[in-house]
């Protein structure tokens, strides 16, 4: 298959390109598109064959649910058995935006889209190209991240092309994304609302809107969670570079000392080593490749750079990666969730 790549200016959308992309979705093809979080790989959410194509293109396990993207809140009533009041409150506060809600699915949503679950994950993206594509297609769009399963998520169209060229019909290049990590996922089907995947919207923000405590699923930080995944990213190793990756946690001085010792050991064995650091610490390391996530005080920059840096490690053909821990105040849990999955939960704690 020849993958067509079309540049689309989010501030001045080319209607001809978008009509073609919408037509491809309606005909059962796959189109990658930008959102405010990462690039998504879209197909018709209400047709099982489109879901199967998405799983095949990504090499994604078929029990890993897809998120249904909508452009109008009324579409929630098409995919949900009933729309809980909590969903209306959260949509009023955060949609369009980086929040995915899990509700009981209607019969209109095929099991192929939900990974065999009776629940469905739904979000309204905050990106003009994504919203226009949904409306032009006349469909609701199921869209996981537009990367090969397990690899770092794509934050630029070039990342999508690297992974999926020849497997999908079109890539809409809307430039680099804004946030850089996937949406927060909240489950509204349990007795208490529960975050299943941390993201830009924090549990504290959700609790404030709902007027009740939002709890965090323990599987977010567990290394051996074997339950059937209710949301994308819960069960399988994700976001991983090709080289083995280790996170080193502790005080700044202890982390720098331990990483430099580990780097020296690898280099003695002829290995090319990368270190993921910050602007404040990058000059303290002696690795072959030193990649900065930005200033530790700028959480948004760290999130934006995360996946791009993991992909750079692949492009530079490093043999091992050591990363500082990023326990930042606001979205540090989301950043660490992605890093832990990328490292297969391999962490060294030092004093």
CSV table of C-alpha atoms in Angstrom, one decimal, residues 14 24 49 65 103 106-107 126 131-132 146 152 156 171-172 174 196 220 229 235 244 250 272 280 294 299-300 314 324:
chain,number,residue,atom,x,y,z
A,14,UNK,CA,-7.4,22.5,3.4
A,24,UNK,CA,-11.0,7.1,3.2
A,49,UNK,CA,-13.2,-4.7,10.1
A,65,UNK,CA,-9.1,-1.5,23.8
A,103,UNK,CA,-18.6,4.1,30.2
A,106,UNK,CA,-24.1,0.5,23.6
A,107,UNK,CA,-24.9,-2.2,21.2
A,126,UNK,CA,-8.9,19.3,21.3
A,131,UNK,CA,-12.3,17.3,14.9
A,132,UNK,CA,-12.6,18.1,11.3
A,146,UNK,CA,-0.2,5.9,15.4
A,152,UNK,CA,7.3,5.2,21.7
A,156,UNK,CA,5.4,14.2,14.8
A,171,UNK,CA,-1.0,10.5,7.2
A,172,UNK,CA,-2.2,14.0,8.0
A,174,UNK,CA,-0.4,18.8,11.3
A,196,UNK,CA,-6.6,4.0,34.8
A,220,UNK,CA,-0.7,2.1,37.1
A,229,UNK,CA,-6.8,-4.4,30.3
A,235,UNK,CA,-1.2,-4.4,30.4
A,244,UNK,CA,17.4,-1.9,27.3
A,250,UNK,CA,17.3,8.9,44.3
A,272,UNK,CA,27.3,2.7,23.2
A,280,UNK,CA,20.4,21.1,35.2
A,294,UNK,CA,14.5,20.2,29.3
A,299,UNK,CA,7.0,19.7,33.4
A,300,UNK,CA,5.2,20.5,30.1
A,314,UNK,CA,16.8,4.3,18.4
A,324,UNK,CA,16.9,10.0,35.6
